[in-house]
mmCIF file of C-alpha atoms and ligand atoms in Angstrom:
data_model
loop_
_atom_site.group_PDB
_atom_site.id
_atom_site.type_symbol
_atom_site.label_atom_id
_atom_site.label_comp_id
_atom_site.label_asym_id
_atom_site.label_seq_id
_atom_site.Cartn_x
_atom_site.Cartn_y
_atom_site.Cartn_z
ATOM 1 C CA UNK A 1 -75.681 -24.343 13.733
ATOM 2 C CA UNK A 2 -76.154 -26.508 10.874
ATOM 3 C CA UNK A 3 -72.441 -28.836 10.082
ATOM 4 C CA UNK A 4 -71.682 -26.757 6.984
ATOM 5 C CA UNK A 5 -71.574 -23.905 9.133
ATOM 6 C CA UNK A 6 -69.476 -25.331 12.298
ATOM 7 C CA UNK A 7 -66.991 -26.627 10.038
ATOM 8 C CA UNK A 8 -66.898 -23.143 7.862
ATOM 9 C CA UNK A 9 -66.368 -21.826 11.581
ATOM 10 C CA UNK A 10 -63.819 -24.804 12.752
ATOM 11 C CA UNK A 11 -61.758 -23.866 9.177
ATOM 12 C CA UNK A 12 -61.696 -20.150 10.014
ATOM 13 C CA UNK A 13 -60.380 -20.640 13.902
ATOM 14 C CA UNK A 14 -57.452 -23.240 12.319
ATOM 15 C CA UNK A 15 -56.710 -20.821 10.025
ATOM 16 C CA UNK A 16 -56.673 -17.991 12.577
ATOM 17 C CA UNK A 17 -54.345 -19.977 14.476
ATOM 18 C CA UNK A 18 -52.117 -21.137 11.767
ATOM 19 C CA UNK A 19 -48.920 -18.630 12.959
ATOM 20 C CA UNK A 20 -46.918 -19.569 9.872
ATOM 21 C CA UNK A 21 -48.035 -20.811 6.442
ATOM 22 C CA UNK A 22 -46.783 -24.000 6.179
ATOM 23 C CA UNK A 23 -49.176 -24.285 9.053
ATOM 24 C CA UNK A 24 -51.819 -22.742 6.848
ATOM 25 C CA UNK A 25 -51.567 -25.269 4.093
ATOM 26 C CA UNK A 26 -51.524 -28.254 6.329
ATOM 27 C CA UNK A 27 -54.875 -27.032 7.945
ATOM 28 C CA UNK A 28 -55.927 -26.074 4.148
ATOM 29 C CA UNK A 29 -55.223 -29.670 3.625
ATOM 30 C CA UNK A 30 -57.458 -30.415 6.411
ATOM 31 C CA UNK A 31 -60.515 -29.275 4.794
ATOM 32 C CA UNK A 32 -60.038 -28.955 1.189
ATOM 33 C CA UNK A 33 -57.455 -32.098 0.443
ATOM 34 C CA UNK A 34 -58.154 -34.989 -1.243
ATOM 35 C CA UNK A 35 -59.266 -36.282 2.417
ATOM 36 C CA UNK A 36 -60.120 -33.101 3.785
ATOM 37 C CA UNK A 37 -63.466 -33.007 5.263
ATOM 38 C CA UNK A 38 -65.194 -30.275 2.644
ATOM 39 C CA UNK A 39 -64.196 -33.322 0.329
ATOM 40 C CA UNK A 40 -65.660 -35.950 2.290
ATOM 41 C CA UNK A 41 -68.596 -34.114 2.370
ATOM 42 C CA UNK A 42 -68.760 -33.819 -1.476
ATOM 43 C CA UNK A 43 -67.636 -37.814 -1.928
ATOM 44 C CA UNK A 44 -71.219 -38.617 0.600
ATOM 45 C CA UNK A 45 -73.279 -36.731 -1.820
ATOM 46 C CA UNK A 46 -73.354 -39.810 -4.166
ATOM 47 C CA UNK A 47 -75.337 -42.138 -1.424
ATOM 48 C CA UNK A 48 -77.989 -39.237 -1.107
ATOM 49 C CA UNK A 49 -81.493 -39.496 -3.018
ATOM 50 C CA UNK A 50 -81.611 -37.646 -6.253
ATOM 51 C CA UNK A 51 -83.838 -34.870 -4.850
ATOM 52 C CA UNK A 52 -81.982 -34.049 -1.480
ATOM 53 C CA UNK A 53 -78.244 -34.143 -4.092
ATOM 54 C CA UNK A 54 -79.119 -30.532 -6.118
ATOM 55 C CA UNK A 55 -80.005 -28.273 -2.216
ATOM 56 C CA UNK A 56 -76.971 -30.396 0.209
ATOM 57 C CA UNK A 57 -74.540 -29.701 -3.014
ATOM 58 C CA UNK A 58 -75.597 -26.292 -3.543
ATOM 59 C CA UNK A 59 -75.027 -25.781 0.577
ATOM 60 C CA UNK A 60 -71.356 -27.294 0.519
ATOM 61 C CA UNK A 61 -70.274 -25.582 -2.205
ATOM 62 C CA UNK A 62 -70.852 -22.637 -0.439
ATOM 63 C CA UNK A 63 -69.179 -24.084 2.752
ATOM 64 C CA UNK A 64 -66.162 -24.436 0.303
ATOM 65 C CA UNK A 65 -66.504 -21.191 -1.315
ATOM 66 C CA UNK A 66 -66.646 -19.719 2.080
ATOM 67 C CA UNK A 67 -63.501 -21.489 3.262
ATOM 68 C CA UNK A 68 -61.433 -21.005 0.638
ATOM 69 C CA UNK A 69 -62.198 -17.067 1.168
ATOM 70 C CA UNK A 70 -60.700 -17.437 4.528
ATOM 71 C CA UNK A 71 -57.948 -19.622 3.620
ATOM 72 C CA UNK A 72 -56.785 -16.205 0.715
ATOM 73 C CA UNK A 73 -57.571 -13.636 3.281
ATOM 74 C CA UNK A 74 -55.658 -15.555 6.197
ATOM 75 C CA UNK A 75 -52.793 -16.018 3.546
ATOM 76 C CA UNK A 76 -52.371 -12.390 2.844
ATOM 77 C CA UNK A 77 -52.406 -11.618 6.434
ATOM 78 C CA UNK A 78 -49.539 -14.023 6.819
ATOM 79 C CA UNK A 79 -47.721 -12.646 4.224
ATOM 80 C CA UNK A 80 -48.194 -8.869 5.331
ATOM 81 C CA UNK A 81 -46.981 -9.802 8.773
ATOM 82 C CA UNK A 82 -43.799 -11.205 7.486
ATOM 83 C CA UNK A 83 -43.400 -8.593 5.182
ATOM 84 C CA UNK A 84 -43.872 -6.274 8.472
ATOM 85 C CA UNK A 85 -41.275 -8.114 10.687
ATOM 86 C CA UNK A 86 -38.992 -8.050 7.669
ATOM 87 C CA UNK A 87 -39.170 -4.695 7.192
ATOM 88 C CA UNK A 88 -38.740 -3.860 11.264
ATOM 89 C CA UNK A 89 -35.494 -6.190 11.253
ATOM 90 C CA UNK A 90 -33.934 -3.616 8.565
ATOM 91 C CA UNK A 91 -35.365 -1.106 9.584
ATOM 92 C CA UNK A 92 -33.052 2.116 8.559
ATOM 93 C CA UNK A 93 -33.200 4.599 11.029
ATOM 94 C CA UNK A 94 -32.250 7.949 8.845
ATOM 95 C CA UNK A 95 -31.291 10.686 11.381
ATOM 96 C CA UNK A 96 -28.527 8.731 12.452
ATOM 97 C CA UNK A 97 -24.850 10.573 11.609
ATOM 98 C CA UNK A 98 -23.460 9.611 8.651
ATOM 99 C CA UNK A 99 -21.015 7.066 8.250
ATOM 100 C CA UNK A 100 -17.738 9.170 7.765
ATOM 101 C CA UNK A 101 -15.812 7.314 4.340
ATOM 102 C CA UNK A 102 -12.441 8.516 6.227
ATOM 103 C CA UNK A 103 -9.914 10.600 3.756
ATOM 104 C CA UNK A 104 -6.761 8.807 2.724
ATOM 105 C CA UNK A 105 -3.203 10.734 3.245
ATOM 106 C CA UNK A 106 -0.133 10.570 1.253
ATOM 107 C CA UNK A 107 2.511 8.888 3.936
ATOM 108 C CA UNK A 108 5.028 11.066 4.995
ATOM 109 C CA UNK A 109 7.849 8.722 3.857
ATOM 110 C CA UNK A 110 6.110 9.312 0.522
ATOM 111 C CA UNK A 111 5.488 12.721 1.168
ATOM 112 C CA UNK A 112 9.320 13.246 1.387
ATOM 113 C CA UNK A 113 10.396 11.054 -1.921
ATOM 114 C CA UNK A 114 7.885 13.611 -3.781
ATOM 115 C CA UNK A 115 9.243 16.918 -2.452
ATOM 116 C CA UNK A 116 12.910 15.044 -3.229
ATOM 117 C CA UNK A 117 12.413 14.478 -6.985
ATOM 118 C CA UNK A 118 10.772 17.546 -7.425
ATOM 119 C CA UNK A 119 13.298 19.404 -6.379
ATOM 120 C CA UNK A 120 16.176 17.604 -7.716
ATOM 121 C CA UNK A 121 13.759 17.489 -11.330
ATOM 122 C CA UNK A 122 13.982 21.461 -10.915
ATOM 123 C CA UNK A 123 17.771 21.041 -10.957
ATOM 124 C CA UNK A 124 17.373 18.883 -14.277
ATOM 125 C CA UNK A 125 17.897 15.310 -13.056
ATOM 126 C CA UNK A 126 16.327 12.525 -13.933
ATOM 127 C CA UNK A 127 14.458 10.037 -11.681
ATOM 128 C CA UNK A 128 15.015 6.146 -11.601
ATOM 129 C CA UNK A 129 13.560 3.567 -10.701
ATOM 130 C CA UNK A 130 15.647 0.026 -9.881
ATOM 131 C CA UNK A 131 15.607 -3.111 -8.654
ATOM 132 C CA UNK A 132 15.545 -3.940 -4.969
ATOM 133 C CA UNK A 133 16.647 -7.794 -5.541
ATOM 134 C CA UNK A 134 20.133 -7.369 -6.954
ATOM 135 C CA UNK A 135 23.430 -9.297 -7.736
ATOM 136 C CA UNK A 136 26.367 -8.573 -5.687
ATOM 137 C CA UNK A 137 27.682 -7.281 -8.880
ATOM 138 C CA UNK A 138 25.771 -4.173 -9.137
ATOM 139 C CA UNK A 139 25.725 -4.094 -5.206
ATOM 140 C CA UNK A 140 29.176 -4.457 -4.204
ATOM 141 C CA UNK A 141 31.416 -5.456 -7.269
ATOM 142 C CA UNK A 142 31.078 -2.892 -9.532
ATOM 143 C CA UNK A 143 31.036 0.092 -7.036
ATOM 144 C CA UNK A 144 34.809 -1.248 -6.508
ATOM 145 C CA UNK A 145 33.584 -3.083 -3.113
ATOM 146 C CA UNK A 146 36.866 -5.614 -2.625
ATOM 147 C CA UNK A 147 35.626 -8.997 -2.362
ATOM 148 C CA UNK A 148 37.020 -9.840 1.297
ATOM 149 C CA UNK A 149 35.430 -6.201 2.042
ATOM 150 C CA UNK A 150 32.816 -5.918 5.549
ATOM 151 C CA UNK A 151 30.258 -4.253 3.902
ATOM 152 C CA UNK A 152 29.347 -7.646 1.971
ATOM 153 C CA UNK A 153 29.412 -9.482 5.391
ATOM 154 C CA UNK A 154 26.064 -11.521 6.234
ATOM 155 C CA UNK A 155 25.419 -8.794 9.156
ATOM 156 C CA UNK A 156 24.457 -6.367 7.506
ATOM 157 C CA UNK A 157 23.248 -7.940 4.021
ATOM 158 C CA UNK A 158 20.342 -10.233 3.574
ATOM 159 C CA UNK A 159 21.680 -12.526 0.716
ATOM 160 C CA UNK A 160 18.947 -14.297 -1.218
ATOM 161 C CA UNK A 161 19.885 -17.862 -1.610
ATOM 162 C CA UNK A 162 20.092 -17.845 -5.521
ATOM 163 C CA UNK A 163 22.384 -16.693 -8.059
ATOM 164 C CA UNK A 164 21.725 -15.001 -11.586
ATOM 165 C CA UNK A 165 22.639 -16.796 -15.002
ATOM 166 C CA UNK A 166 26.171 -15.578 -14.550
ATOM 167 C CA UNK A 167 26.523 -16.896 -10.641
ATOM 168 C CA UNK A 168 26.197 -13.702 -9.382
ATOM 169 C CA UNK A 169 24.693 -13.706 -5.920
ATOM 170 C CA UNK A 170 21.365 -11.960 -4.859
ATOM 171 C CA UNK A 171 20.806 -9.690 -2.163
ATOM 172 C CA UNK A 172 18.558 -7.156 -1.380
ATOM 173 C CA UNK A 173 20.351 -4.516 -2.219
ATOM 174 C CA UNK A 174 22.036 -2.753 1.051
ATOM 175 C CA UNK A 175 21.996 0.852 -0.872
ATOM 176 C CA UNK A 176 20.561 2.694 -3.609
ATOM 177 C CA UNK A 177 24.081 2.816 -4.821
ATOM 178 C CA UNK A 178 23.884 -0.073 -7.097
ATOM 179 C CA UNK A 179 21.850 2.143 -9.566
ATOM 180 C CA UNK A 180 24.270 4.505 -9.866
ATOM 181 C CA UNK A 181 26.035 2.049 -12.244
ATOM 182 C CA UNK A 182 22.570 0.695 -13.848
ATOM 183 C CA UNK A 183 21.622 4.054 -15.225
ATOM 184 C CA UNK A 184 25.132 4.694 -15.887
ATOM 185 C CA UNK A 185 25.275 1.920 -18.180
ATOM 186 C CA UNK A 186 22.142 2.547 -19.872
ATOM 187 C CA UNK A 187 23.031 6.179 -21.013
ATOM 188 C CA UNK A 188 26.589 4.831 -22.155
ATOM 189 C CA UNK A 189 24.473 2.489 -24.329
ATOM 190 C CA UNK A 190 22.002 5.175 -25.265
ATOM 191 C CA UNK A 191 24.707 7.355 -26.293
ATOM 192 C CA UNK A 192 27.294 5.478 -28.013
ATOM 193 C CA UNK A 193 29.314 6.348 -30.702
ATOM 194 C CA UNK A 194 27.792 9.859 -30.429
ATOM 195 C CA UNK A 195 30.113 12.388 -30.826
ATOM 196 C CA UNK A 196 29.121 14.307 -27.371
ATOM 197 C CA UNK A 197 27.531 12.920 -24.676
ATOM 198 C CA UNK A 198 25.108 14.813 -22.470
ATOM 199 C CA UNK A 199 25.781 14.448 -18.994
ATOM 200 C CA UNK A 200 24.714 11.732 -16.404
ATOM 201 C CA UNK A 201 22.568 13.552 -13.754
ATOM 202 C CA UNK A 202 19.989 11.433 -12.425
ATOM 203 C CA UNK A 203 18.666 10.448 -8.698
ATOM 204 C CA UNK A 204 17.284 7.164 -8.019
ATOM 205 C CA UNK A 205 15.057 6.689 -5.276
ATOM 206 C CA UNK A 206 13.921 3.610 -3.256
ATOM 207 C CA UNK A 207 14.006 0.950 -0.933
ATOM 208 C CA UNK A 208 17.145 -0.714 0.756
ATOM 209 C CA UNK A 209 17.630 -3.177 3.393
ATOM 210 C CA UNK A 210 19.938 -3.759 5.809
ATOM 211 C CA UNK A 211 20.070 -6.445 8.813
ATOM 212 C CA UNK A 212 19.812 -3.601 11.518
ATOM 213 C CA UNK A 213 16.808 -3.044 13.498
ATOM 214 C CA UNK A 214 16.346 0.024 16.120
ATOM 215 C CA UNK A 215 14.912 3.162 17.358
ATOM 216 C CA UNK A 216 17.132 5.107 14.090
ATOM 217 C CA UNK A 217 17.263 2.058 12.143
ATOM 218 C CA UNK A 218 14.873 -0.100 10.225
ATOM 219 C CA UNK A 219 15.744 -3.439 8.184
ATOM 220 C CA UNK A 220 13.948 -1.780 5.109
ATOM 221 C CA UNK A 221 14.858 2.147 4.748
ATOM 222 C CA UNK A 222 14.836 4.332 1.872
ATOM 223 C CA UNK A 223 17.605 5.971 0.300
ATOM 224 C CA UNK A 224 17.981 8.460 -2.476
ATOM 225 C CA UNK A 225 21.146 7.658 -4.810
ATOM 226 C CA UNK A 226 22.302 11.080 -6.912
ATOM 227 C CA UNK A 227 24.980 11.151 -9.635
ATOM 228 C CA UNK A 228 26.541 13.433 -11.767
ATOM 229 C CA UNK A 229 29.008 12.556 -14.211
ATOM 230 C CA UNK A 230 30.295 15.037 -16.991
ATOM 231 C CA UNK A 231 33.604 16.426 -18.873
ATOM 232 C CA UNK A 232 33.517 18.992 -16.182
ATOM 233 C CA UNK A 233 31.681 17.996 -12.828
ATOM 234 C CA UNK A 234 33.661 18.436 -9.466
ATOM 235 C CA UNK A 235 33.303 18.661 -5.926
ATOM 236 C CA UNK A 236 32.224 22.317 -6.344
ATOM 237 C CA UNK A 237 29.111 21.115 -7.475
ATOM 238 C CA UNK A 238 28.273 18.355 -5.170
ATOM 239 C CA UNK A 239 28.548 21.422 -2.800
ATOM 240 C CA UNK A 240 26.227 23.700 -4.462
ATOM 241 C CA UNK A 241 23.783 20.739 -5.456
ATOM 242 C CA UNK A 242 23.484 19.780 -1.962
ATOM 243 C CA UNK A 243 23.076 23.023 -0.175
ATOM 244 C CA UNK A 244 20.262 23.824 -2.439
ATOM 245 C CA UNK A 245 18.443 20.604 -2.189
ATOM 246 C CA UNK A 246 18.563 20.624 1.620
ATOM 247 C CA UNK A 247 17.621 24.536 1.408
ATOM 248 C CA UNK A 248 14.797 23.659 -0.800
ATOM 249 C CA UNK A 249 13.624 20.596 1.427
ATOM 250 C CA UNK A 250 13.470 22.066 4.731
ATOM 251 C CA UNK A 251 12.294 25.250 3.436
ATOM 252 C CA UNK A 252 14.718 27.597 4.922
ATOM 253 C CA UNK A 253 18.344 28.986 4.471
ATOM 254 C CA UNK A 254 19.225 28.972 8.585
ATOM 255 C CA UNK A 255 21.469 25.646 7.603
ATOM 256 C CA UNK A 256 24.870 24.896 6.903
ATOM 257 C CA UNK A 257 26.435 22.291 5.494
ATOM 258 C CA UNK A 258 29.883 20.078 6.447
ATOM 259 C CA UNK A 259 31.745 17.497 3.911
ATOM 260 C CA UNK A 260 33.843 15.520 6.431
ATOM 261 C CA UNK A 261 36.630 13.400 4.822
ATOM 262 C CA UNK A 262 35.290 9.457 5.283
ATOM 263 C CA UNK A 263 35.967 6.505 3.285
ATOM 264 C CA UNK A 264 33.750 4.877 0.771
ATOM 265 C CA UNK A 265 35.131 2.234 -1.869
ATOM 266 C CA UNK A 266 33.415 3.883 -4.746
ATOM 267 C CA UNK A 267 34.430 7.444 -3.916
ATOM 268 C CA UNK A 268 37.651 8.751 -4.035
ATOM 269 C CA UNK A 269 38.172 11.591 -2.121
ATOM 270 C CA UNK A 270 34.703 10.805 -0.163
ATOM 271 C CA UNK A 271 32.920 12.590 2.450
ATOM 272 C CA UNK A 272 29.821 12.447 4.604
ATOM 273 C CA UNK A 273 27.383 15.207 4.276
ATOM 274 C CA UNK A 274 26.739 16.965 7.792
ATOM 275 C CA UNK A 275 23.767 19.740 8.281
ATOM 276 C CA UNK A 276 23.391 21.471 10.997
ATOM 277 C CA UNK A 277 20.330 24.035 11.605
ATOM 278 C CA UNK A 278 21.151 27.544 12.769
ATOM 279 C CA UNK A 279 17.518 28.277 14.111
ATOM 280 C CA UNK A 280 14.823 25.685 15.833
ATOM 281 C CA UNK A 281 14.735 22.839 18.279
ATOM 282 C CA UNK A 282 17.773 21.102 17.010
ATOM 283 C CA UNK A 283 19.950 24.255 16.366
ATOM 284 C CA UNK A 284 23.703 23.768 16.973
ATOM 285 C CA UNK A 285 23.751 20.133 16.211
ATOM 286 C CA UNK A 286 25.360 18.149 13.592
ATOM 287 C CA UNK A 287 23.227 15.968 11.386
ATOM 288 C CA UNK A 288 24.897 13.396 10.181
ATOM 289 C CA UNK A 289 22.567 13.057 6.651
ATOM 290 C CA UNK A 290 24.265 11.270 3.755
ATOM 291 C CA UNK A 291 27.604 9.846 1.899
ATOM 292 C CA UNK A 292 28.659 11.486 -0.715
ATOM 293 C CA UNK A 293 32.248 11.828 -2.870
ATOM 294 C CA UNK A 294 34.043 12.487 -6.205
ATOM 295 C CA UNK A 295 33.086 8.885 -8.220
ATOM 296 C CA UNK A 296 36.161 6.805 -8.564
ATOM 297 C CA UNK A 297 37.603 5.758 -11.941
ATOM 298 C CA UNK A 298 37.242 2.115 -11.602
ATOM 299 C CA UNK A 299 33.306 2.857 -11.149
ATOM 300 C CA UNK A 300 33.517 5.308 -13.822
ATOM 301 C CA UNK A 301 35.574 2.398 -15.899
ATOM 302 C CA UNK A 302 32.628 -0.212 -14.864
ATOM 303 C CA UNK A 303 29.865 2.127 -16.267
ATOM 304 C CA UNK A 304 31.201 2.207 -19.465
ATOM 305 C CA UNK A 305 33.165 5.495 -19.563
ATOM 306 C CA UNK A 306 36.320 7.225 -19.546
ATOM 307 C CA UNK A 307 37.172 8.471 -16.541
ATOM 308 C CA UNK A 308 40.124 10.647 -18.087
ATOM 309 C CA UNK A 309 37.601 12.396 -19.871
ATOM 310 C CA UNK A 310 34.052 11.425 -17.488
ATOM 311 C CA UNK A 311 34.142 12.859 -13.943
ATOM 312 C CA UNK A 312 31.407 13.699 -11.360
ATOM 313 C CA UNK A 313 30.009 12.838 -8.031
ATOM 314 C CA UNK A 314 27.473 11.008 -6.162
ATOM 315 C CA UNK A 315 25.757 11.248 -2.948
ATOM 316 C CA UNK A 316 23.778 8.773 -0.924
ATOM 317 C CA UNK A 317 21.361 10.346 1.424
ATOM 318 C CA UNK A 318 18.610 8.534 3.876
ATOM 319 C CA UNK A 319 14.926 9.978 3.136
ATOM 320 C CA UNK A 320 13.981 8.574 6.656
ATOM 321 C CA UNK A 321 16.209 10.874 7.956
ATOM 322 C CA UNK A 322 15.703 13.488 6.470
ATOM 323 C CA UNK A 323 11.668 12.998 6.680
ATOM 324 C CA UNK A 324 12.411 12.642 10.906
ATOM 325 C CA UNK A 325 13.931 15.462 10.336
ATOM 326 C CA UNK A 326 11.757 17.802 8.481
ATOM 327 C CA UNK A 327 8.591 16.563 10.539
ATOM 328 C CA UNK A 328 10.373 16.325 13.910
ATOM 329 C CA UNK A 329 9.814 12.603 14.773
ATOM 330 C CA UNK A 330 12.867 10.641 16.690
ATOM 331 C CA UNK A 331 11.616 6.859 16.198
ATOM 332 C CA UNK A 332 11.860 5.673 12.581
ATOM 333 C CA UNK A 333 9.757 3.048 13.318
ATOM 334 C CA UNK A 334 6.966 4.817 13.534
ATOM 335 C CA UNK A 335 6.874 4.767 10.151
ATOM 336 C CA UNK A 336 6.406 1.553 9.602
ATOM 337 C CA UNK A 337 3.850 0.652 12.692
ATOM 338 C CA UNK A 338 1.488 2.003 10.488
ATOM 339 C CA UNK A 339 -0.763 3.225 13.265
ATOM 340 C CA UNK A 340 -3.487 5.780 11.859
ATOM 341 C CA UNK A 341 -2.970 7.905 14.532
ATOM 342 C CA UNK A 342 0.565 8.362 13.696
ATOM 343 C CA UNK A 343 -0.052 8.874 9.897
ATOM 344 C CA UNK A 344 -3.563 11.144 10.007
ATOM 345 C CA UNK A 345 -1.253 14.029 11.045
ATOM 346 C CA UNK A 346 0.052 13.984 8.089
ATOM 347 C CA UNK A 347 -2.760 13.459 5.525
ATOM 348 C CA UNK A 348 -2.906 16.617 3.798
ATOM 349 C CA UNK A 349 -0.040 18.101 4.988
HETATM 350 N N1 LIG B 1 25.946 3.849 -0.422
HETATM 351 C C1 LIG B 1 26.409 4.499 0.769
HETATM 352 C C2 LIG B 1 25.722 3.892 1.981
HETATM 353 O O1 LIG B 1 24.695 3.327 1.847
HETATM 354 C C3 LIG B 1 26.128 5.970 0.729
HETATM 355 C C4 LIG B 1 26.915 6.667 -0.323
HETATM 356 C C5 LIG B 1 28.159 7.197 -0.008
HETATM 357 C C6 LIG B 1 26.444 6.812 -1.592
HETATM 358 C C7 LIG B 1 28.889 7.873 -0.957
HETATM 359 C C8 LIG B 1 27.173 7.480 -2.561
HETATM 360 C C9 LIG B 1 28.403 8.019 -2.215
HETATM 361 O O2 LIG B 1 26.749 7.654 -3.795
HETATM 362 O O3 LIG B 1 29.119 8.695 -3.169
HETATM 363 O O4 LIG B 1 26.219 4.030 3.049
#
């Protein structure tokens, strides 16, 4: 074997063994850089007579030639090999099972508020919405709460340590009772100086807290807040209004209802709303289920009415309750774990 030929061979085998191709191009640079050998070869052709220069030229030019053919064929091998592995490392293997996207559910808590408003919406009231950071106004003042009175005690409120413009304290408001007033207010406003005045009939859903934490009580709860306030509104109506809600929300007439006298400052007389089922696993039993009363005049006066010519009632019932209730579950916090095993039951119920 002539040189020409052992170093075409010698190029091919480093090129062969070249396993990545910045390998490639530093063997490449081996025989076809500006000190590679093909080029050393070319730079000797200058000391050579004039007749051997035309043949030895002719003969490493095809040395080169035939390198550089190795060198593109040994670079597309290279590249198809990578292109291979890459392809193996994602490979997708299709007849696995599906990944499952997993169906959302509407939480039970939720589930609850929704049959609540459409059932009291049936009965024509309105729902409202409020805000769960209020003044102790709205919270305790103005639904005739005396100032020295427990329910504003630290134990059971969380007070935010601000105060409104007017030095009101915050709090997270203990009840939904607070909107009773707020709506109140508003349809006063709406209304004034009209010469009748439809009636106030609105619930108002929502969150409440309360510094109380156990098996039936949570620091955040929900409460529903109704009211009815009209020329004509009485106790007889809080009874009927009730009975049919409950009838409509458990889905059954097997229940009766109780008003036991009780005490509330912004009720006067007041009364807590007891159901007990006549048929199922918690027949016999008295629920105790919500507050309830005939509104007293000094929260009538505070809304902006008459109360010698504006009467009604409210009620303040606890959807967690009544959603235990209705779905049979006796630890409210499993409501709030949220632990998909708990909640799945109840998607798309
Ligand atoms: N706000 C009371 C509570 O959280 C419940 C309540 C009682 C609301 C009587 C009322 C009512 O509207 O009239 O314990």
């Amino acid at each position: 074997m002539n040189d020409l030929a052992s170093l075409v061979e010698s190029a091919r085998a480093d090129f062969a063994r070249a396993s990545a191709s910045a390998e490639l191009e530093d063997a490449k640079a081996r025989y076809l850089g500006k000190a590679g050998s093909v080029t050393e070869q070319l730079k000797a052709l200058g000391a050579l007579p004039v007749d051997e220069k035309k043949a030895r030229g002719a003969e490493i030019n095809a040395a080169k030639q035939a390198i550089e053919a190795a060198l593109v064929e040994r670079r597309a091998d290279l590249a198809n090999r990578q292109l291979e592995a890459q392809l193996a490392a994602q490979s997708l293997d299709v007849t696995l099972p599906g990944r499952n996207r997993g169906t959302g559910g509407v939480h039970p808590i939720s589930q609850a508020l929704e049959r609540i408003e459409a059932i009291f919406a049936s009965m024509g009231f309105e729902v409202a919405d409020g805000p769960e950071i209020e003044t102790d106004w709205y919270s305790f003042t103005a639904l005739n709460n005396p100032e020295n009175h427990p329910a504003r005690s630290m134990q059971d409120t969380f007070y935010v340590d601000l105060e409104d413009d007017e030095g009101h304290w915050l709090n997270l408001r203990p009840h939904t009772s607070p909107m009773q007033i707020r709506y109140a207010q508003a349809h006063a406003r709406r209304h004034a100086g009209a010469a009748t005045m439809p009636d106030v009939r609105v619930i108002a859903p929502g969150r409440t807290y309360r510094v109380d934490s156990d098996a039936t009580h949570s620091p955040m709860f929900h409460q529903v807040e109704g009211l009815w306030l009209g020329e004509n509104v009485s106790f007889r109506d809080l009874k009927a209004v009730y009975l049919d809600f409950m009838r409509a929300f458990f889905e059954t007439d097997q229940l009766k209802l109780r008003f036991r006298p009780s005490y509330f400052p912004f009720t006067e007389p007041s009364a807590e709303i007891d159901l007990m089922f006549e048929t199922g696993p918690l027949a016999g039993r008295w629920l105790e289920i919500s507050g309830s009363g005939q509104v007293h005049p000094q929260v009538v006066r505070n809304m902006g009415f008459d109360p010698e010519r504006v009467i009604g009632f409210a009620f303040g019932s606890g959807i967690d309750r009544l959603a235990m209730l209705r779905y049979g579950i006796d630890d409210l916090r499993l409501f709030f774990d949220g632990d998909l095993r708990f909640l799945s039951q109840f998607a798309g119920t």
